[in-house]
Every structure is written in structure tokens, then in C-alpha cells.
mmCIF file of N, CA and C in Angstrom:
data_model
loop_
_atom_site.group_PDB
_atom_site.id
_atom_site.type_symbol
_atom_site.label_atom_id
_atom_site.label_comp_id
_atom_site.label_asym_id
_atom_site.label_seq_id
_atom_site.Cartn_x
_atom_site.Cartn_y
_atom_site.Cartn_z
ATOM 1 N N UNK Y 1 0.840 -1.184 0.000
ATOM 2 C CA UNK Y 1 0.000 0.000 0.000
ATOM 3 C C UNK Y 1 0.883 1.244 0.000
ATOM 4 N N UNK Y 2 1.004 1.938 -1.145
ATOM 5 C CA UNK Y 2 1.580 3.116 -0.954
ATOM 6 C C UNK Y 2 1.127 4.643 -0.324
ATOM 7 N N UNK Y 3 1.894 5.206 0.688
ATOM 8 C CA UNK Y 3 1.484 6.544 1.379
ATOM 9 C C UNK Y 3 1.091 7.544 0.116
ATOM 10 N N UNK Y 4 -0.227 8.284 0.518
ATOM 11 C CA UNK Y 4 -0.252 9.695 -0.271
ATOM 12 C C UNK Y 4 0.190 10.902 0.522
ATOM 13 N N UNK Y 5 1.036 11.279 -0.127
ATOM 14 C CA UNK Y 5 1.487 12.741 0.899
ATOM 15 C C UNK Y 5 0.982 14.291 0.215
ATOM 16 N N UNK Y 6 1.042 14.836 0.463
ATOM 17 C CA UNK Y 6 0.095 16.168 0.034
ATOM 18 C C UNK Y 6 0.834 16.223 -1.147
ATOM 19 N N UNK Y 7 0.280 16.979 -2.163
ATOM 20 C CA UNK Y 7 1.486 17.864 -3.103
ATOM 21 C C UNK Y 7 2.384 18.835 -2.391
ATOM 22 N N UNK Y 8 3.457 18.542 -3.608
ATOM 23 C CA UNK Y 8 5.272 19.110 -3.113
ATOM 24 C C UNK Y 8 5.435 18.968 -1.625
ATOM 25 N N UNK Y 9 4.841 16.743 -1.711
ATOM 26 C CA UNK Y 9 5.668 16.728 -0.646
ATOM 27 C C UNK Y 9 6.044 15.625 -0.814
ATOM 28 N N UNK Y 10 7.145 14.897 -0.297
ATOM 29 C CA UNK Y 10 8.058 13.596 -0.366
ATOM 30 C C UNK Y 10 8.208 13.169 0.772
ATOM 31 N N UNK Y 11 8.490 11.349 1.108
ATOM 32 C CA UNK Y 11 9.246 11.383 2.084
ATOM 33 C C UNK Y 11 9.922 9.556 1.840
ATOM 34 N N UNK Y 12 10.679 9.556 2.001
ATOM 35 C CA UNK Y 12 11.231 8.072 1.435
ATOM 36 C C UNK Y 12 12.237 7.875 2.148
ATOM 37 N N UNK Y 13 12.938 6.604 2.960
ATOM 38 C CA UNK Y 13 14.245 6.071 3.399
ATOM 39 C C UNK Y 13 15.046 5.451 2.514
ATOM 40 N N UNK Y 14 16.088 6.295 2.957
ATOM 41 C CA UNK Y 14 17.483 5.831 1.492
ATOM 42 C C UNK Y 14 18.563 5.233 2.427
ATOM 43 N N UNK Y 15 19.236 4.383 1.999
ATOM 44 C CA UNK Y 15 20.419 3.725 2.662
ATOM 45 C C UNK Y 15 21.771 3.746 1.741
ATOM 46 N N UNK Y 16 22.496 4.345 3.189
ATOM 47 C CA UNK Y 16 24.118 4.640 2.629
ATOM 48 C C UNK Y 16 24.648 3.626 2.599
ATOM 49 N N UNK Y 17 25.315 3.587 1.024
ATOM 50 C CA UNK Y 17 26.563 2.877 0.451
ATOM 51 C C UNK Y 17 27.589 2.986 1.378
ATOM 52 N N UNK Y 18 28.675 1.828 1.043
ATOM 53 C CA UNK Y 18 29.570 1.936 1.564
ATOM 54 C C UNK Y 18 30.516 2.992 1.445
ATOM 55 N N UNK Y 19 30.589 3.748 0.331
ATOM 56 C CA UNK Y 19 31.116 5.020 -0.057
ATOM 57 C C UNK Y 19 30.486 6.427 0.530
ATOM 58 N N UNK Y 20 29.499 5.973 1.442
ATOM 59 C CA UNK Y 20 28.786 7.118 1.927
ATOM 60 C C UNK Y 20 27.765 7.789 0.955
ATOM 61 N N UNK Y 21 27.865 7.067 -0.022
ATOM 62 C CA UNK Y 21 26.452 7.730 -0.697
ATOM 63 C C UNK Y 21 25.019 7.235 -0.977
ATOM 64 N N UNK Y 22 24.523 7.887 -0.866
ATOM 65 C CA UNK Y 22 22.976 7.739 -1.240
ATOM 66 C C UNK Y 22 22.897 8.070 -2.464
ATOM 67 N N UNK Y 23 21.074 7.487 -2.681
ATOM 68 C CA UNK Y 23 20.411 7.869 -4.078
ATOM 69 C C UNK Y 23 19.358 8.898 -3.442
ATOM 70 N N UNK Y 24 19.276 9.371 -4.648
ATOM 71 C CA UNK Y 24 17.872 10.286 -4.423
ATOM 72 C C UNK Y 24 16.569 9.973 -4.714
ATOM 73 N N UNK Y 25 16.005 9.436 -4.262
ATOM 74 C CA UNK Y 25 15.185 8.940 -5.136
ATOM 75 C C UNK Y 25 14.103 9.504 -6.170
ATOM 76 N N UNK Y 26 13.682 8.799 -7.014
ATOM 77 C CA UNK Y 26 13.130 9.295 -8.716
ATOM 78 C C UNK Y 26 12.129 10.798 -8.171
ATOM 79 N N UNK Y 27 10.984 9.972 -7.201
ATOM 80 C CA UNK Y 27 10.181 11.117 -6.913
ATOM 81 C C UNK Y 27 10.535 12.150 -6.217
ATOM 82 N N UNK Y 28 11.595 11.885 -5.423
ATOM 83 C CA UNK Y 28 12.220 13.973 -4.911
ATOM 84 C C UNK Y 28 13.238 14.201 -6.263
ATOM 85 N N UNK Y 29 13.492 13.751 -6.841
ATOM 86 C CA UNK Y 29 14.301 14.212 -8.123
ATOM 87 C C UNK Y 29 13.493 14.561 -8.470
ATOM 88 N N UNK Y 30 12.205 14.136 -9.279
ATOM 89 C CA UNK Y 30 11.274 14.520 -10.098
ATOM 90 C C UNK Y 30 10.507 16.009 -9.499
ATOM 91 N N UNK Y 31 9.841 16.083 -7.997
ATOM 92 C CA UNK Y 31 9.821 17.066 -7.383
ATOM 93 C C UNK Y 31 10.444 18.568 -7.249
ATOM 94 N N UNK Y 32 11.440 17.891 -7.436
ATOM 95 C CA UNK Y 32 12.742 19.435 -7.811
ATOM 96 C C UNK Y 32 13.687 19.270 -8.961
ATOM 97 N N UNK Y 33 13.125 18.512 -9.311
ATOM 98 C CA UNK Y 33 13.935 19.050 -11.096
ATOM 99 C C UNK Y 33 15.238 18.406 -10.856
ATOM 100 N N UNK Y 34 15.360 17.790 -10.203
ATOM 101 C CA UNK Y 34 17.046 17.544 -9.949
ATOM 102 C C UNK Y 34 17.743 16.568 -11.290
ATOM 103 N N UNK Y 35 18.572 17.027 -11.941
ATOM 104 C CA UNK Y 35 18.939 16.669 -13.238
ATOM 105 C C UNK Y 35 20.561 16.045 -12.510
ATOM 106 N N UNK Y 36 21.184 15.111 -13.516
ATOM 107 C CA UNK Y 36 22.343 14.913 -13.452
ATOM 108 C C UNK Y 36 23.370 16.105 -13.865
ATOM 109 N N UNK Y 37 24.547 16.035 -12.847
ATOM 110 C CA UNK Y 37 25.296 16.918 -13.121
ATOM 111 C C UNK Y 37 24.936 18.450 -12.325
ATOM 112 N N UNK Y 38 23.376 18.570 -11.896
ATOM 113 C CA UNK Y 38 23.320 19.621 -11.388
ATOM 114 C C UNK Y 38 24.161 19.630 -9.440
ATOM 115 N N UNK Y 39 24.572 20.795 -9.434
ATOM 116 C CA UNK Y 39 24.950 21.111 -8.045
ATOM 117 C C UNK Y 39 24.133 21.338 -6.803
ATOM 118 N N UNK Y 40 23.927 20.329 -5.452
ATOM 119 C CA UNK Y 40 22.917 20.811 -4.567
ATOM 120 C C UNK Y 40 23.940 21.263 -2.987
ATOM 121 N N UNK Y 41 23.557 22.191 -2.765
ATOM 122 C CA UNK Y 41 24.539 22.827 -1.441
ATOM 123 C C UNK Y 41 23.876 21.700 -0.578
ATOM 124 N N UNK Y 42 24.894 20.833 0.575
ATOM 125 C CA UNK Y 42 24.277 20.002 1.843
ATOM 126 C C UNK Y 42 24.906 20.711 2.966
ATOM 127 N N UNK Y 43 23.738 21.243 3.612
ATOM 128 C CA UNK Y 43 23.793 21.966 5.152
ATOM 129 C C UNK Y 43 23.778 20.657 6.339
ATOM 130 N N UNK Y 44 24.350 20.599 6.899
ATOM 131 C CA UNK Y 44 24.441 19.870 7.818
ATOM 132 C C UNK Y 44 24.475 20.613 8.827
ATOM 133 N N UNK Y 45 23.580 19.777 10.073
ATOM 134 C CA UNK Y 45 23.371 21.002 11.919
ATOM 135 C C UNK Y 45 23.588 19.516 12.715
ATOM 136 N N UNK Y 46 24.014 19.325 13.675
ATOM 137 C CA UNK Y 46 24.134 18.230 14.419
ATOM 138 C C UNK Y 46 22.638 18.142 15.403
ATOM 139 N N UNK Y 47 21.990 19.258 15.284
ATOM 140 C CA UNK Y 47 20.769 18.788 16.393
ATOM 141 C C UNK Y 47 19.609 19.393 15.175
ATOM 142 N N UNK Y 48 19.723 19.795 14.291
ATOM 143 C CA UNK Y 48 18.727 19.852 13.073
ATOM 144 C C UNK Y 48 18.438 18.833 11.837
ATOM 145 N N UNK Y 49 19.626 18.135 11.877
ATOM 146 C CA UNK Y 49 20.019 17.729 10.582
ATOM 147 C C UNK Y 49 20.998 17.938 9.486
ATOM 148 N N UNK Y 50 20.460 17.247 8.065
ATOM 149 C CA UNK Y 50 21.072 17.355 7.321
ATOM 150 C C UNK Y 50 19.655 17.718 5.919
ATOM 151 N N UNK Y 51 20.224 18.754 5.207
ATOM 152 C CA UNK Y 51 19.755 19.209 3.834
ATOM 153 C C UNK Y 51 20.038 19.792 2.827
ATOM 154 N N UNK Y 52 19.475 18.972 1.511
ATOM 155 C CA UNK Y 52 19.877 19.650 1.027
ATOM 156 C C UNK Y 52 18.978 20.575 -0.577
ATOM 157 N N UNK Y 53 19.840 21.380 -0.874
ATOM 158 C CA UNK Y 53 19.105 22.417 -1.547
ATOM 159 C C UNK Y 53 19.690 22.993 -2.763
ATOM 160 N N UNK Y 54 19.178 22.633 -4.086
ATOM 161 C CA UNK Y 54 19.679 23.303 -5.211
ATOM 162 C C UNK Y 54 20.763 24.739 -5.115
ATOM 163 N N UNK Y 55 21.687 24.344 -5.576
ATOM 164 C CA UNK Y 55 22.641 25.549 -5.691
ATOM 165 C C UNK Y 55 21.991 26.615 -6.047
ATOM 166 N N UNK Y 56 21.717 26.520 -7.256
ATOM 167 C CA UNK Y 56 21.232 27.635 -7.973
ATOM 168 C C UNK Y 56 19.866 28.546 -7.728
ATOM 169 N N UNK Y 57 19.291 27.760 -6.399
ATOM 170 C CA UNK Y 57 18.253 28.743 -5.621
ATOM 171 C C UNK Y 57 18.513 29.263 -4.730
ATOM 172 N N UNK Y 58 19.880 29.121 -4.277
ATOM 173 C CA UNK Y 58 20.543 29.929 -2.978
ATOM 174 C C UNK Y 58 21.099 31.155 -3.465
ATOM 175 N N UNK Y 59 20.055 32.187 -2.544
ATOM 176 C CA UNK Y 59 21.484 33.536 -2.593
ATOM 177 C C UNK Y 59 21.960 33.825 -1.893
ATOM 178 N N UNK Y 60 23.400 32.826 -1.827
ATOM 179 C CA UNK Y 60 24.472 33.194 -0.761
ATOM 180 C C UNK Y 60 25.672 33.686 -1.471
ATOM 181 N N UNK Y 61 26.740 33.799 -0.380
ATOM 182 C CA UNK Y 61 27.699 34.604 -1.005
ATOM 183 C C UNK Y 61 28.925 33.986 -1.714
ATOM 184 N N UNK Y 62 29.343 33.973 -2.714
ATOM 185 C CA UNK Y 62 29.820 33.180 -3.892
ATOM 186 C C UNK Y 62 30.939 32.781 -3.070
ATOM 187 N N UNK Y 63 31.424 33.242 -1.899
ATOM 188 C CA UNK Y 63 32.738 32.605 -0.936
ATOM 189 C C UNK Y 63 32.464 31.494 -0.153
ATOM 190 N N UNK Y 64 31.108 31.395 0.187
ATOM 191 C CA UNK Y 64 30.570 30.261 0.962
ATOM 192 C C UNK Y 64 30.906 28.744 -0.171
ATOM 193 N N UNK Y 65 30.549 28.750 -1.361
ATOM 194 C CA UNK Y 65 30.819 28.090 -2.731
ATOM 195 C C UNK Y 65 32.032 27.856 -2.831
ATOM 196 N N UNK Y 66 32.979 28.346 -3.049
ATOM 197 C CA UNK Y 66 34.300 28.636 -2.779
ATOM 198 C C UNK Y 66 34.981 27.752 -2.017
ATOM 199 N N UNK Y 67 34.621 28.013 -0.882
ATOM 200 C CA UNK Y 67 34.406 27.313 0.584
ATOM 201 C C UNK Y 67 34.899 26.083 0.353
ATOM 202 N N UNK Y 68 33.166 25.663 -0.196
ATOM 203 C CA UNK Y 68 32.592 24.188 0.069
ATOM 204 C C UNK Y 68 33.032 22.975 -0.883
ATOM 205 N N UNK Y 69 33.923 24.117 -2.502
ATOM 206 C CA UNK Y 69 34.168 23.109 -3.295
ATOM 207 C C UNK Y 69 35.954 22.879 -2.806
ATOM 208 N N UNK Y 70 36.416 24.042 -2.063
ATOM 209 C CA UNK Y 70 37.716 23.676 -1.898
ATOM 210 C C UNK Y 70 37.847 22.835 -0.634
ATOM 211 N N UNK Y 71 36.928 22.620 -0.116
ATOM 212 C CA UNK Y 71 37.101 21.655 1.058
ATOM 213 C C UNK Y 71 37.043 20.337 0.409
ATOM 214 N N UNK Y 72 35.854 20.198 -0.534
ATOM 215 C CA UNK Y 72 35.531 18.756 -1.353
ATOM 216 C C UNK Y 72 37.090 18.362 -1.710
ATOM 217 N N UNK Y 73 37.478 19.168 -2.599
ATOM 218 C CA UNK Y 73 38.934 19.274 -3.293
ATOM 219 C C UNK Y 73 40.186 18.829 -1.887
ATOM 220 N N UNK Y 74 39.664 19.110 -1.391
ATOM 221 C CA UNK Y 74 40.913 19.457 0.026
ATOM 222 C C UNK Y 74 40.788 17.181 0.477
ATOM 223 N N UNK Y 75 39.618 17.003 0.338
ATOM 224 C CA UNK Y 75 38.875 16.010 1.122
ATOM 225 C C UNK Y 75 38.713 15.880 2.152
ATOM 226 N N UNK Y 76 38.480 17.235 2.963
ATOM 227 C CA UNK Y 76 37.782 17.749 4.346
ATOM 228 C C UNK Y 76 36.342 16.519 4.251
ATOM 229 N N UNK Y 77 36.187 16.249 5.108
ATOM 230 C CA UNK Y 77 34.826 15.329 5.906
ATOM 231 C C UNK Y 77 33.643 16.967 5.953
ATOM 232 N N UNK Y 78 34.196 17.997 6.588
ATOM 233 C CA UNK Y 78 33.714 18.592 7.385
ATOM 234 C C UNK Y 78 34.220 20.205 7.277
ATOM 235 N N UNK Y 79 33.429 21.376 7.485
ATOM 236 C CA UNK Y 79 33.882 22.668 7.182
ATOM 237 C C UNK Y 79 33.580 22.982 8.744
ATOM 238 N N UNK Y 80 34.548 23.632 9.235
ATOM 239 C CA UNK Y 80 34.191 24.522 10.920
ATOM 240 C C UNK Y 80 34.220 25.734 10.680
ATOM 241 N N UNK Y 81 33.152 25.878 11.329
ATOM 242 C CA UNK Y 81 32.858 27.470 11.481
ATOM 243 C C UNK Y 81 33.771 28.999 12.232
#
């Protein structure tokens, strides 16, 4: 029996690979447009969570970006504030 959840809304359990990654699944892809290749910023809070959110709908400041790809690059786990 599948859940109905309101419109523009999702909710599904994904399980991490051994590489630490997940899938997204089809219907929150489909929900937000999420295409291959596109960029999504992941906010992580230790008592909020974790989310995440199309790059290209954030207006933050192009150093935060900066930031986040030279840490990827760096292979930081983790950015401190």
C-alpha cells in the first residue's frame, strides 16, 4: 500500500553505500527538477540535521561556494565554522 502525501511533498528512506552515498530517489528528483550533473549545497546542523538544496536557488555569497568546493577538493569530511 503506498502513502499519499500532500502535493510538493516527499518522504522516502534511502540507505548509505559503503562510499557514503545515497540515491535520491526518482520522486524527490522529479519534485525538484534535480537533473544529473546539477549542483545541490548540503547543510548539515548536528541537532537539526542534514539538507539539502539546489545551488542555484541559494542567494548566498559566492565565498561560501568557494568554501565548500575547496574543502571537497581538500577532502575535508567537514567545514568549521
Amino acid at each position: 500500500m503506498a502513502l499519499q502525501f500532500p502535493k510538493g511533498k516527499f518522504l522516502s528512506i534511502v540507505k548509505v553505500g559503503e562510499k557514503g552515498q545515497i540515491v535520491i530517489p526518482k520522486g524527490a528528483r522529479e519534485l525538484f527538477d534535480i537533473q544529473p550533473g546539477d549542483n545541490l549545497l548540503l547543510m548539515a546542523d548536528k541537532t537539526r540535521g542534514i539538507a539539502l538544496v539546489a545551488a542555484d536557488d541559494i542567494s548566498a555569497p559566492p565565498e561560501l561556494f568557494r568554501l565548500a568546493s575547496e574543502a571537497k577538493e581538500d577532502g575535508d569530511e567537514h567545514l568549521d565554522g
